[in-house]
Short mmCIF file of C-alpha atoms in Angstrom, two decimals:
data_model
loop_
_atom_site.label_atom_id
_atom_site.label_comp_id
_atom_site.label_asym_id
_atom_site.label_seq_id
_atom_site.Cartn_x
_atom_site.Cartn_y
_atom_site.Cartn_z
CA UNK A 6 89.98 67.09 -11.91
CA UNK A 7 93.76 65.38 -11.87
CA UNK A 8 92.58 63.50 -15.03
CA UNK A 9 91.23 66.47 -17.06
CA UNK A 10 94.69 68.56 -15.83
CA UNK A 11 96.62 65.80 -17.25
CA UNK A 12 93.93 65.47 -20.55
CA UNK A 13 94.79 69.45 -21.20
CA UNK A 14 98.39 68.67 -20.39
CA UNK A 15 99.55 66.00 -23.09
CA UNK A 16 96.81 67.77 -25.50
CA UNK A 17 99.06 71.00 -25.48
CA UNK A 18 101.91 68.88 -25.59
CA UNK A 19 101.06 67.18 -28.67
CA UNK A 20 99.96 70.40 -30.64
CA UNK A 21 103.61 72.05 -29.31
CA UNK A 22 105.19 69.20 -31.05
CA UNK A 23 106.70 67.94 -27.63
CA UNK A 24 107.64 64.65 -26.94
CA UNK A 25 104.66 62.22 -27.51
CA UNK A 26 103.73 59.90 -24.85
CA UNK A 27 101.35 57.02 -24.45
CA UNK A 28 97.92 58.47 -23.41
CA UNK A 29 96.38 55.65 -22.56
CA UNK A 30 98.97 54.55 -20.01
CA UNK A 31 99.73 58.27 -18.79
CA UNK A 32 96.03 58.17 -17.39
CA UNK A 33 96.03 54.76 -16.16
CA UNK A 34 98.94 56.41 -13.79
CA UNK A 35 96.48 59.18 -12.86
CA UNK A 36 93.94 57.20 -12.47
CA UNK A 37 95.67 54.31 -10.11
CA UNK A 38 96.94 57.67 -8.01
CA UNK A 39 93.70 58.88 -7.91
CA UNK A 40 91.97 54.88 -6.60
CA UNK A 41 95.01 55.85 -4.04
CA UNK A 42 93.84 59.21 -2.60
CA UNK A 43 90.56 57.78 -2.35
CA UNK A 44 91.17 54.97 0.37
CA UNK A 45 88.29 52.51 0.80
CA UNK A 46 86.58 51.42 3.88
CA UNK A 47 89.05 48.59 5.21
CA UNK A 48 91.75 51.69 4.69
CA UNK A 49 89.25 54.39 7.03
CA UNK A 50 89.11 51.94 9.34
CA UNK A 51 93.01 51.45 10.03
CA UNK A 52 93.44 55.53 9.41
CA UNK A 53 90.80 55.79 12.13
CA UNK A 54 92.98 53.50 14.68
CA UNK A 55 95.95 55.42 13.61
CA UNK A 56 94.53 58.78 14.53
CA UNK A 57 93.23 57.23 17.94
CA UNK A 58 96.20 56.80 18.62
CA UNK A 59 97.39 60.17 18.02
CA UNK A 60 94.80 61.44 20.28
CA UNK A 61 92.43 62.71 17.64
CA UNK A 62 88.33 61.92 17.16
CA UNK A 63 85.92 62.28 14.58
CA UNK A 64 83.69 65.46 15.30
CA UNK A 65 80.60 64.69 13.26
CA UNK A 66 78.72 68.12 13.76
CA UNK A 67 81.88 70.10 12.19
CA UNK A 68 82.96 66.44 9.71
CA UNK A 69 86.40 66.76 10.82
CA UNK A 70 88.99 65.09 12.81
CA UNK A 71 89.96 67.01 15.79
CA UNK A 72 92.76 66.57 18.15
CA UNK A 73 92.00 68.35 22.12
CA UNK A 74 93.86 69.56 25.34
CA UNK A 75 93.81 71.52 27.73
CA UNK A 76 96.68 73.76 30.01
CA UNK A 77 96.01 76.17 33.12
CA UNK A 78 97.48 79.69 32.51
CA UNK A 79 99.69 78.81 35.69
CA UNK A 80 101.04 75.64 34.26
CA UNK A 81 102.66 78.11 31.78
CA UNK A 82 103.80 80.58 34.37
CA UNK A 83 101.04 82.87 33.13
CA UNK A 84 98.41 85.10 35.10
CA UNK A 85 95.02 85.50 34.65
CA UNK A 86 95.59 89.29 34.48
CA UNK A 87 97.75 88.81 30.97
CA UNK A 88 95.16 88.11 28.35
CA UNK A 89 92.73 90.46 29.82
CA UNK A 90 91.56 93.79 27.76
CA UNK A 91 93.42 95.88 30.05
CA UNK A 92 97.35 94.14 28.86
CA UNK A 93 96.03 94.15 25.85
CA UNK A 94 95.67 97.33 25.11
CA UNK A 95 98.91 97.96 25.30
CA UNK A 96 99.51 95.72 22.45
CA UNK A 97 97.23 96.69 20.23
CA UNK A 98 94.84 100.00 19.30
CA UNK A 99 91.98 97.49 18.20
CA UNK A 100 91.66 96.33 21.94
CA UNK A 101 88.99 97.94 23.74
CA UNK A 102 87.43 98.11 27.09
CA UNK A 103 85.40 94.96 26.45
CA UNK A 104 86.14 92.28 23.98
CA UNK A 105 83.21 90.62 22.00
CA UNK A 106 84.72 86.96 22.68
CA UNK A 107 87.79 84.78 23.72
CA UNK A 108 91.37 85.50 22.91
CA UNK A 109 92.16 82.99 19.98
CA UNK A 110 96.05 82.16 19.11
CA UNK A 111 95.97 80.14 15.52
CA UNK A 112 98.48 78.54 14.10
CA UNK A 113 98.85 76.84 10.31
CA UNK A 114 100.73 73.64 9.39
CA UNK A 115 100.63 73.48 5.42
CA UNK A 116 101.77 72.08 2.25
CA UNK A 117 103.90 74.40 1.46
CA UNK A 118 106.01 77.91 2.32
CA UNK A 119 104.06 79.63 -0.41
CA UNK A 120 100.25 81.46 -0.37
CA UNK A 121 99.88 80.14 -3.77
CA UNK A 122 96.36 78.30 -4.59
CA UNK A 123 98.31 75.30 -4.76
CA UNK A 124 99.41 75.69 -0.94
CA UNK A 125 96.59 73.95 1.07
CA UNK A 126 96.99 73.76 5.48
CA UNK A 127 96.36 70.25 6.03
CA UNK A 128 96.46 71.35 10.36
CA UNK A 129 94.66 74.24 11.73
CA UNK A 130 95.90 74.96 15.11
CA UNK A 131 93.70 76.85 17.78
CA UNK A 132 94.08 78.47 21.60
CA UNK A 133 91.02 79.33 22.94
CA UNK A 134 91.65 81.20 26.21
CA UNK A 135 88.68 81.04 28.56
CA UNK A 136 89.07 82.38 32.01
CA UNK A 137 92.40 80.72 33.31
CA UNK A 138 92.12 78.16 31.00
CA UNK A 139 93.54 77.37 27.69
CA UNK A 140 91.34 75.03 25.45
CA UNK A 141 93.47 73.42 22.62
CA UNK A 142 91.91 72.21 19.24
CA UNK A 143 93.89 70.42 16.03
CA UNK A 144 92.07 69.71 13.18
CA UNK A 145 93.47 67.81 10.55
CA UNK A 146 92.85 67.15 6.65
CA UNK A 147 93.11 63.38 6.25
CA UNK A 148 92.20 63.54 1.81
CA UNK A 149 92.62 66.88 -0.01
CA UNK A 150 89.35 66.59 -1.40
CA UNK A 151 87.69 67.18 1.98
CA UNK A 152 89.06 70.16 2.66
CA UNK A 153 85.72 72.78 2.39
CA UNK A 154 84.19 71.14 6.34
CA UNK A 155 87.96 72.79 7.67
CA UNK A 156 87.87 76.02 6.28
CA UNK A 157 84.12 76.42 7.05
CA UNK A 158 85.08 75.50 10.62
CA UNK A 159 87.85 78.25 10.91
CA UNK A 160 84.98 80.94 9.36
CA UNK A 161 83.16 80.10 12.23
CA UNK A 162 86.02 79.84 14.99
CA UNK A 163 87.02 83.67 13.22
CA UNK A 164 83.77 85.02 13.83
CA UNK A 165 83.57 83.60 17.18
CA UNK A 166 86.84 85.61 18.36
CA UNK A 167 87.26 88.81 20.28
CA UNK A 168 90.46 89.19 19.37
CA UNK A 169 92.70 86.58 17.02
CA UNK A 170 96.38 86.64 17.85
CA UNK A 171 98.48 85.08 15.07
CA UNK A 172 102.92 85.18 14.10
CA UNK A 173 103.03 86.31 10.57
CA UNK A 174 99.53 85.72 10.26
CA UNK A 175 98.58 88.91 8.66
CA UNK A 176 100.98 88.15 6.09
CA UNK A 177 100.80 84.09 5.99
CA UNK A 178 98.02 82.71 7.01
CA UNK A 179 95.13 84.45 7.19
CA UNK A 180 95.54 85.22 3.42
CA UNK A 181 95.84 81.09 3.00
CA UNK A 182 92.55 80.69 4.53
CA UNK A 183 91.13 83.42 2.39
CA UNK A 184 92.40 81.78 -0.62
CA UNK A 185 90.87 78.60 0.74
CA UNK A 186 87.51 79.88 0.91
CA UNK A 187 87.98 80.99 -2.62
CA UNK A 188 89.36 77.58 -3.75
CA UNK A 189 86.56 75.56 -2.04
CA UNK A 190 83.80 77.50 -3.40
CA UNK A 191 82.30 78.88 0.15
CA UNK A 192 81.29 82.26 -0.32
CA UNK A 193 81.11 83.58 3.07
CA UNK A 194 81.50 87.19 4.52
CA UNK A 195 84.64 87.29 5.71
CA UNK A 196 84.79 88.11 9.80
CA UNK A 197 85.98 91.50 10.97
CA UNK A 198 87.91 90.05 13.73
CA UNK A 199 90.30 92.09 15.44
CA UNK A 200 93.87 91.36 14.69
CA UNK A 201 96.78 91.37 16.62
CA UNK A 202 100.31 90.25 14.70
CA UNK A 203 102.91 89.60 17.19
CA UNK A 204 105.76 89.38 14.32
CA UNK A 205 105.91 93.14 13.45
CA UNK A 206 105.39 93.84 17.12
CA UNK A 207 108.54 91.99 17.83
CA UNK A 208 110.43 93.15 15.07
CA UNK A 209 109.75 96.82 16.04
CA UNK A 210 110.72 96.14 19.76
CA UNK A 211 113.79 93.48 19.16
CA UNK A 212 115.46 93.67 15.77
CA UNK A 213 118.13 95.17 16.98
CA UNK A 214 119.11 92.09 19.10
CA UNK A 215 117.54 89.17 17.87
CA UNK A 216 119.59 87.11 15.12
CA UNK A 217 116.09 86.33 13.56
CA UNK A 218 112.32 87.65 14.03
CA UNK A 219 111.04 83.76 13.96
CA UNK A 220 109.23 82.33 16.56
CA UNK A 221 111.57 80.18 17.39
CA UNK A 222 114.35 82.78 17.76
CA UNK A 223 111.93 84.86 20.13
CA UNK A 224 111.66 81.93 22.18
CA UNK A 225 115.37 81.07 22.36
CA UNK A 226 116.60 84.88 22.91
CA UNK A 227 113.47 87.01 24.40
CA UNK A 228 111.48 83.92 26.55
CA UNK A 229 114.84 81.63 27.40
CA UNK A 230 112.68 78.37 26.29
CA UNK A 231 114.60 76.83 23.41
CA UNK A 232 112.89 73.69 21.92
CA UNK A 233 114.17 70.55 22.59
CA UNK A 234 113.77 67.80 20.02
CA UNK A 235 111.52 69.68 17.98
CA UNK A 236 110.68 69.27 14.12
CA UNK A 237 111.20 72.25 11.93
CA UNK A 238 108.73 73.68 10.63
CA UNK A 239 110.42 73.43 7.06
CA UNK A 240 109.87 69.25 7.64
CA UNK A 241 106.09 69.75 7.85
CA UNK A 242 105.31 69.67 4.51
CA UNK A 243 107.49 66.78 3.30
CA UNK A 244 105.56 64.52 6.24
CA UNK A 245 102.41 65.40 5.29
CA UNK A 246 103.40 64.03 1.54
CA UNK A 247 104.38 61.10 2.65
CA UNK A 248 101.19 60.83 4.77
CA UNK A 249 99.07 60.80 1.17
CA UNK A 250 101.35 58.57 -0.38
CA UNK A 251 101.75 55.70 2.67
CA UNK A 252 98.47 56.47 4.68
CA UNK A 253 100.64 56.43 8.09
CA UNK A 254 99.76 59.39 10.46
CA UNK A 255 102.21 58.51 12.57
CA UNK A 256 105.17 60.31 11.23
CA UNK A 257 102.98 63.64 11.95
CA UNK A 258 103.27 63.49 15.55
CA UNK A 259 106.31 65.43 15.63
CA UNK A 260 104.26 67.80 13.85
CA UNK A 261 101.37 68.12 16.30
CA UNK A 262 103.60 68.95 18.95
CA UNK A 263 105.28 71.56 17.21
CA UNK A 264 102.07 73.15 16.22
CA UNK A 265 101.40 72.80 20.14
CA UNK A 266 104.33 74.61 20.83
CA UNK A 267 104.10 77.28 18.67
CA UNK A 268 100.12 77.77 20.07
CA UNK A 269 101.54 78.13 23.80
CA UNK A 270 104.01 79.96 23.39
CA UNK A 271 101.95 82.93 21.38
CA UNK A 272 100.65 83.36 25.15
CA UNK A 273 103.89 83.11 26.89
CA UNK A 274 105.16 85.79 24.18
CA UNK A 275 101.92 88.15 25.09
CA UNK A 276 103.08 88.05 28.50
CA UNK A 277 106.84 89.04 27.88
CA UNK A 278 105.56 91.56 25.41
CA UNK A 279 103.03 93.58 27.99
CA UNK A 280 105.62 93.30 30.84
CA UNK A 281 108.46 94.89 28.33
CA UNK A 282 106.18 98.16 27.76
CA UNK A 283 105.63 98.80 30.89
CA UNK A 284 109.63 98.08 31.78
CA UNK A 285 111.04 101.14 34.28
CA UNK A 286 114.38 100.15 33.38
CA UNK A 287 114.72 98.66 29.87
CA UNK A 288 118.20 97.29 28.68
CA UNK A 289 120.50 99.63 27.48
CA UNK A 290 119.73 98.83 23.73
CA UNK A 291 115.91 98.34 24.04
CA UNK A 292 115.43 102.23 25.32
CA UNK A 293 114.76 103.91 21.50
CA UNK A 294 112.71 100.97 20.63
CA UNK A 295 110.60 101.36 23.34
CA UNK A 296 110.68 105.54 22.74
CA UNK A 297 109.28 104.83 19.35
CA UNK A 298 106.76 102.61 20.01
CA UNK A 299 105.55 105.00 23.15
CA UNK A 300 105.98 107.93 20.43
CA UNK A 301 103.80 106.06 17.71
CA UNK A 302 100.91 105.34 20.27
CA UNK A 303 100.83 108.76 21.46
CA UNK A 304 102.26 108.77 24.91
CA UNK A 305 104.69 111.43 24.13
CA UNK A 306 106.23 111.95 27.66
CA UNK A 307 106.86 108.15 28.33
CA UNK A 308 108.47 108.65 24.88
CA UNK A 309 110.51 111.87 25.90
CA UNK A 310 111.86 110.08 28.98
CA UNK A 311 112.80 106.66 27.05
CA UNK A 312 114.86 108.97 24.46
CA UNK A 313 116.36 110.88 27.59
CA UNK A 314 117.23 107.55 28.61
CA UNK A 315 118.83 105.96 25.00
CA UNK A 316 120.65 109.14 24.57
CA UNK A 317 123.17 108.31 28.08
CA UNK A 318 122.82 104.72 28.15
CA UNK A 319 122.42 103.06 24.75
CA UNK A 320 125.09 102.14 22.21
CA UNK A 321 126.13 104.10 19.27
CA UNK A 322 124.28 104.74 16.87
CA UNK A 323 121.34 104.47 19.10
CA UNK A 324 121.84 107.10 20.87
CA UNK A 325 122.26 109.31 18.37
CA UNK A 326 118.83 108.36 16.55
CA UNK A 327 117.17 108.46 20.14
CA UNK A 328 118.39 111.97 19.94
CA UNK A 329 117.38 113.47 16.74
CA UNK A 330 113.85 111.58 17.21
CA UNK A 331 113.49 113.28 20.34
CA UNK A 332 114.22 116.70 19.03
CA UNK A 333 111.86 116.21 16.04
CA UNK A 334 109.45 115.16 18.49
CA UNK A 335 110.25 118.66 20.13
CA UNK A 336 109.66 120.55 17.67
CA UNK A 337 106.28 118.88 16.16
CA UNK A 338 105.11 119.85 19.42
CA UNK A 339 106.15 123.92 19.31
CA UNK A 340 108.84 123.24 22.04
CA UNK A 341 111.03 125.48 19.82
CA UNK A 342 113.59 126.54 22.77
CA UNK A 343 114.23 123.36 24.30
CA UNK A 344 114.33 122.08 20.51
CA UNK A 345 117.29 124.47 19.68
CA UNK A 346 119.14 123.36 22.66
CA UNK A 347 118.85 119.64 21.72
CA UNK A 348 120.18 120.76 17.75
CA UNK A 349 122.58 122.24 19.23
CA UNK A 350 124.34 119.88 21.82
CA UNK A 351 123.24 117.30 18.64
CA UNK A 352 125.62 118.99 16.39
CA UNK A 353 128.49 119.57 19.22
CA UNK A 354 128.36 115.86 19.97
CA UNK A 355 128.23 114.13 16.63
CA UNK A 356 128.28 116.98 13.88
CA UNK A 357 125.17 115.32 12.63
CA UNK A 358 124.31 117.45 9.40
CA UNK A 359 120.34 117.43 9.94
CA UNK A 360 121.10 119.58 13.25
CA UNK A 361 123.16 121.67 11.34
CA UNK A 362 120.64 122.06 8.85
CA UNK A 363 117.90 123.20 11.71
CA UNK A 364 120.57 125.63 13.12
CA UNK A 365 120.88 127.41 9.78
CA UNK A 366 117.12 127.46 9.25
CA UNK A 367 116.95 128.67 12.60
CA UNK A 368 119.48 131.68 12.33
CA UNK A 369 118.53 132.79 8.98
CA UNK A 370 114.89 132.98 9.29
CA UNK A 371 114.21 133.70 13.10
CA UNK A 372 117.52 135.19 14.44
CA UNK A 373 118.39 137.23 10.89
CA UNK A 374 121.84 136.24 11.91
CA UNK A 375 123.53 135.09 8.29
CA UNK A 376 126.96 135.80 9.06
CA UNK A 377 126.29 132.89 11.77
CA UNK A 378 124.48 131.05 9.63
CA UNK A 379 126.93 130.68 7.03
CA UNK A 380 129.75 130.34 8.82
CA UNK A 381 127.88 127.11 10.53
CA UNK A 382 126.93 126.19 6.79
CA UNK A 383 130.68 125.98 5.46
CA UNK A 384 131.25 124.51 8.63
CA UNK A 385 129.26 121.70 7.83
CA UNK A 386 129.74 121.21 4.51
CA UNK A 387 133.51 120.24 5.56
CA UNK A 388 131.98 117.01 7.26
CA UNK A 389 128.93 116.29 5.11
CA UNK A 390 128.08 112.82 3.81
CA UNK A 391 126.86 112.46 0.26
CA UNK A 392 123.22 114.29 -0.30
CA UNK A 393 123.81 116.68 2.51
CA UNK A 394 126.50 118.27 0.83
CA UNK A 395 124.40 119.39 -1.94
CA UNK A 396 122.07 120.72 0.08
CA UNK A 397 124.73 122.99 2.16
CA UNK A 398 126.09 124.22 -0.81
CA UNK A 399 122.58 125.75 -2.28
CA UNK A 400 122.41 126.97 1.18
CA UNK A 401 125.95 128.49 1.46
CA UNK A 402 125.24 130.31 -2.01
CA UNK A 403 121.87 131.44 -1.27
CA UNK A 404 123.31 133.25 2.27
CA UNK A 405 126.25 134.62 -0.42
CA UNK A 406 124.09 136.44 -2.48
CA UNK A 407 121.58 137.41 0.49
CA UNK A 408 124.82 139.10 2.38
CA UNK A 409 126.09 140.49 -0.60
CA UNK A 410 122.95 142.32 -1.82
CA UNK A 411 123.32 143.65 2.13
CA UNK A 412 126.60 144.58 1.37
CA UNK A 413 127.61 142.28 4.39
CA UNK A 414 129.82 139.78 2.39
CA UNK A 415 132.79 140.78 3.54
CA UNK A 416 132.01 139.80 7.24
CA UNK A 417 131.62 136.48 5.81
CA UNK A 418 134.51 136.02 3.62
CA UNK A 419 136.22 132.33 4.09
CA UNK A 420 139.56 132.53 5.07
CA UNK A 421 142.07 133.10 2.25
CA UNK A 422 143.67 130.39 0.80
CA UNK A 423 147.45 129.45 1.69
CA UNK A 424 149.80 130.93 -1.25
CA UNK A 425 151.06 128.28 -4.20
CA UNK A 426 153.97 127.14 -5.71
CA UNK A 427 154.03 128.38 -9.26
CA UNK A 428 153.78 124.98 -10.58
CA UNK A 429 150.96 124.02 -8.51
CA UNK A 430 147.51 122.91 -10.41
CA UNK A 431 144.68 124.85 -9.67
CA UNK A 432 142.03 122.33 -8.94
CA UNK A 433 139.22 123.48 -10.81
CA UNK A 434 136.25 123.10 -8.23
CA UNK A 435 137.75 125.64 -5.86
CA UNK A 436 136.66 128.27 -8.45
CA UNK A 437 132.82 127.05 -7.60
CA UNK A 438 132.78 125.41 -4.00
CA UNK A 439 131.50 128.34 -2.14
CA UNK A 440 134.64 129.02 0.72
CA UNK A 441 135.69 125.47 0.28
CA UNK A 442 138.79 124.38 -0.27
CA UNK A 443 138.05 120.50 0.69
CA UNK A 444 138.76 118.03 -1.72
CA UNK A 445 136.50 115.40 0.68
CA UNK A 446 133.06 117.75 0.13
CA UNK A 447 134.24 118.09 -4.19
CA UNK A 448 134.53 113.95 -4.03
CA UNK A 449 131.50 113.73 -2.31
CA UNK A 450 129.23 115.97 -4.24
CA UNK A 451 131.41 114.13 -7.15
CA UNK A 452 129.86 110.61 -6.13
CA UNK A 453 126.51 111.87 -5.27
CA UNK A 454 126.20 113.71 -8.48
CA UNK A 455 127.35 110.32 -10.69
CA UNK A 456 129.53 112.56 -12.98
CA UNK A 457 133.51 112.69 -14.13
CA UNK A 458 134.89 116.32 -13.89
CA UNK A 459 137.88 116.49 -16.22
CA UNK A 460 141.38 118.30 -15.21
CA UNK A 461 142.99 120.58 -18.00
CA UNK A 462 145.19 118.40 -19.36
CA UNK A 463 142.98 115.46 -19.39
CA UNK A 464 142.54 113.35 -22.78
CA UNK A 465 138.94 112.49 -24.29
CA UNK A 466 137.36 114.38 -21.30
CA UNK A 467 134.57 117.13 -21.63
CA UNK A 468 135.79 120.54 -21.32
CA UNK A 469 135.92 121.20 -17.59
CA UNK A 470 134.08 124.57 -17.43
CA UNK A 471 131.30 122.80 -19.54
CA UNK A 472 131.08 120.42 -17.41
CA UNK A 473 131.03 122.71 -13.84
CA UNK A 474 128.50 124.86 -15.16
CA UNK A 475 126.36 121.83 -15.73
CA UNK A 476 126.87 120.66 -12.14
CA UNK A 477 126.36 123.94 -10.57
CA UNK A 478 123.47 124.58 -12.43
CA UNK A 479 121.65 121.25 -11.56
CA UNK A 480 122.50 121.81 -7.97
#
């Protein structure tokens, strides 16, 4: 295959009119790399002693080398009681009362950072959980041309799971091994094994105070193990390179453990993960993380208390989005009084415009009151960030021309503005901001819009009426 990619390769050079090489020695190359991937018996031999030595044997029902061990759930300060289907449901939806087979934590070491078709995983890490036990397996890919035994190993190890627990994997590696399958011509069905990603798990619970989402980082911050003397995981493919070129496994050790590592402590960070959720007294920035993810899985009054919770004791601007989440969640579920109350001490404490927004609604369709509701709508339009202003403004005009077809305008008038010097400029947007005299809401709605609103008197500048009546009537 290398010779007829090289073959194709100086044939499209020559007809490009690119540099012309020597043929005949350009394939000798290929070929004497090629004599070199393919090492002869004297070579297996010594490759065999060197993977002894690593702790690996030749399995010769699955025609792979495979590397065992073995842990007790207590050596790792685990229970039995964590991997059963009962913590695990907490985790994950897909876990039900019963699971069809072991828990499985898998792990790829691979040629590259990429999920490309030239990206191959040279070691396939699995953690078989049995009981109290933990059953380790390694398999490694000694030539790239025996790479179809491996993936038709992990097809089988896939099936066999009740429930596969990967970091990234939904993204990373199960993907690779799909592509695999593809690449090495095995057309199998692929297993509906239920999945459980820890990565967006722990990105959803700990972004907030984790530097990085890695694995690593999660061990270092959330578990308090930090590695000592381990590779990264960056180094793996450059070993494994120099593994093809030199035939020395050795090198890889480094490797193996690391892969070890990252298999153990995919239990360790089940463990930390079930005992979080169920947490009485989270920290004070984890309480609207753990409100969301109680809201998203249904348990709405675990999730009511948690907000309760994030909106005395967390942080800025935590406690403020604990807040409004809780007060949507309100009133989704027809809570309307106890929802007003929250919009209301919402907009006393932070003038947040969304509960000013649900006050309006809230006078001007239930209450009838738009005198109230307008005078809360130029209220907030004073303090409004870009977008919002718009939006109070239609609203502000809309309650105008509602109260003056009442004849009730009048109760709502703004207060007048303060008298001028004769020379004073009027500023051309008070003729159209509804009651507003702030130049903060015009530079807002100025920005949000994108646009230049000229001043009499300006040079080169569209006519300023023009110009306002094209604003106002996009708004």
């Amino acid at each position: 295959m290398r010779l007829v990619t090289t073959q194709l390769r100086l044939k499209i050079e020559a007809l490009q009119g690119g540099p012309r090489r020597e043929i005949g020695s350009a394939l000798a190359r290929e070929r004497s790399l090629a004599l070199r991937s393919s090492p002869g018996p004297s070579s297996e031999r010594a490759l065999a002693a060197a993977l002894d030595e690593l702790g690996f044997s030749w399995d010769e029902a699955r025609s792979l080398w495979v590397r065992r061990s073995g842990f007790r759930l207590s050596e790792l300060g685990l229970s039995s009681e964590v991997l059963t289907p009962a913590g695990l449901r907490s985790l994950s939806p897909l876990v039900g009362d019963q699971l069809a087979g072991p828990v499985v934590c898998f792990d790829l070491e691979t040629t590259g950072l990429q999920r490309g078709t030239g990206t191959v995983p040279f070691l396939y890490g699995w953690a078989v959980v049995s009981g109290d036990e933990i059953e380790v397996e390694q398999w490694f890919l000694t030539d790239l041309g025996r790479e179809a035994p491996l993936v038709e190993a992990a097809l089988q190890m896939l099936k066999r799971a009740g429930l596969l627990v990967t970091y990234n994997g939904a993204s990373f590696d199960l993907p690779l091994v799909r592509t695999r399958t593809v690449m090495t011509g095995l057309e199998r069905p692929w297993p509906a094994t239920p999945h459980l990603d820890l990565l967006p798990l722990v990105r959803r619970l700990f972004r907030h105070r984790l530097s990085r989402c890695s694995l690593r980082r999660a061990e270092e911050e959330l578990l308090g193990r930090p590695r000592v003397d381990d590779v990264p995981g960056s180094e793996a493919p450059e070993r494994y390179r120099n593994f093809l070129r030199d035939g020395d496994p050795a090198p890889l050790a480094p490797v193996l453990r690391h892969n070890l590592l990252d298999l153990l402590s995919l239990t360790r960070l089940m463990d930390h993960l079930e005992r979080h959720l169920d947490v009485a007294r989270p920290q004070p920035s984890d309480w609207y993380s753990l409100g969301r993810y109680a809201e998203d899985r249904g348990n709405l009054h675990r999730a009511d208390v948690l907000y309760l919770g994030a909106e005395s004791e967390s942080p800025p601007p935590l406690d403020r989005a604990a807040a409004l989440r809780r007060t949507r969640m309100l009133r989704r579920q027809g809570r309307d009084a106890e929802a007003r109350a929250a919009w209301q001490a919402i907009w006393e404490r932070w003038r947040d415009p969304e509960a000013a927004e649900a006050l309006c609604v809230g006078m001007e369709h239930r209450s009838t009151d738009l005198v109230a509701a307008l005078k809360l709508a130029q209220d907030a339009l004073s303090t409004a960030p870009a977008g919002w202003d718009r939006r109070f403004v239609k609203r502000i005009w809309r309650l105008q021309a509602r109260l003056d077809s009442l004849g009730l305008l009048e109760m709502a008038a703004p207060e007048p503005l303060p008298d001028r010097e004769p020379t004073e400029v009027r500023r051309p947007w008070e003729s159209w901001l509804p009651g507003g005299t702030s130049y903060e809401a015009w530079l807002t709605l100025k920005r949000g819009r994108g646009g230049r609103v000229a001043i009499p008197g300006d040079s080169g500048g569209p006519r300023p009426e023009r110009r306002l009546k094209a604003l106002t009537h996009r708004l």
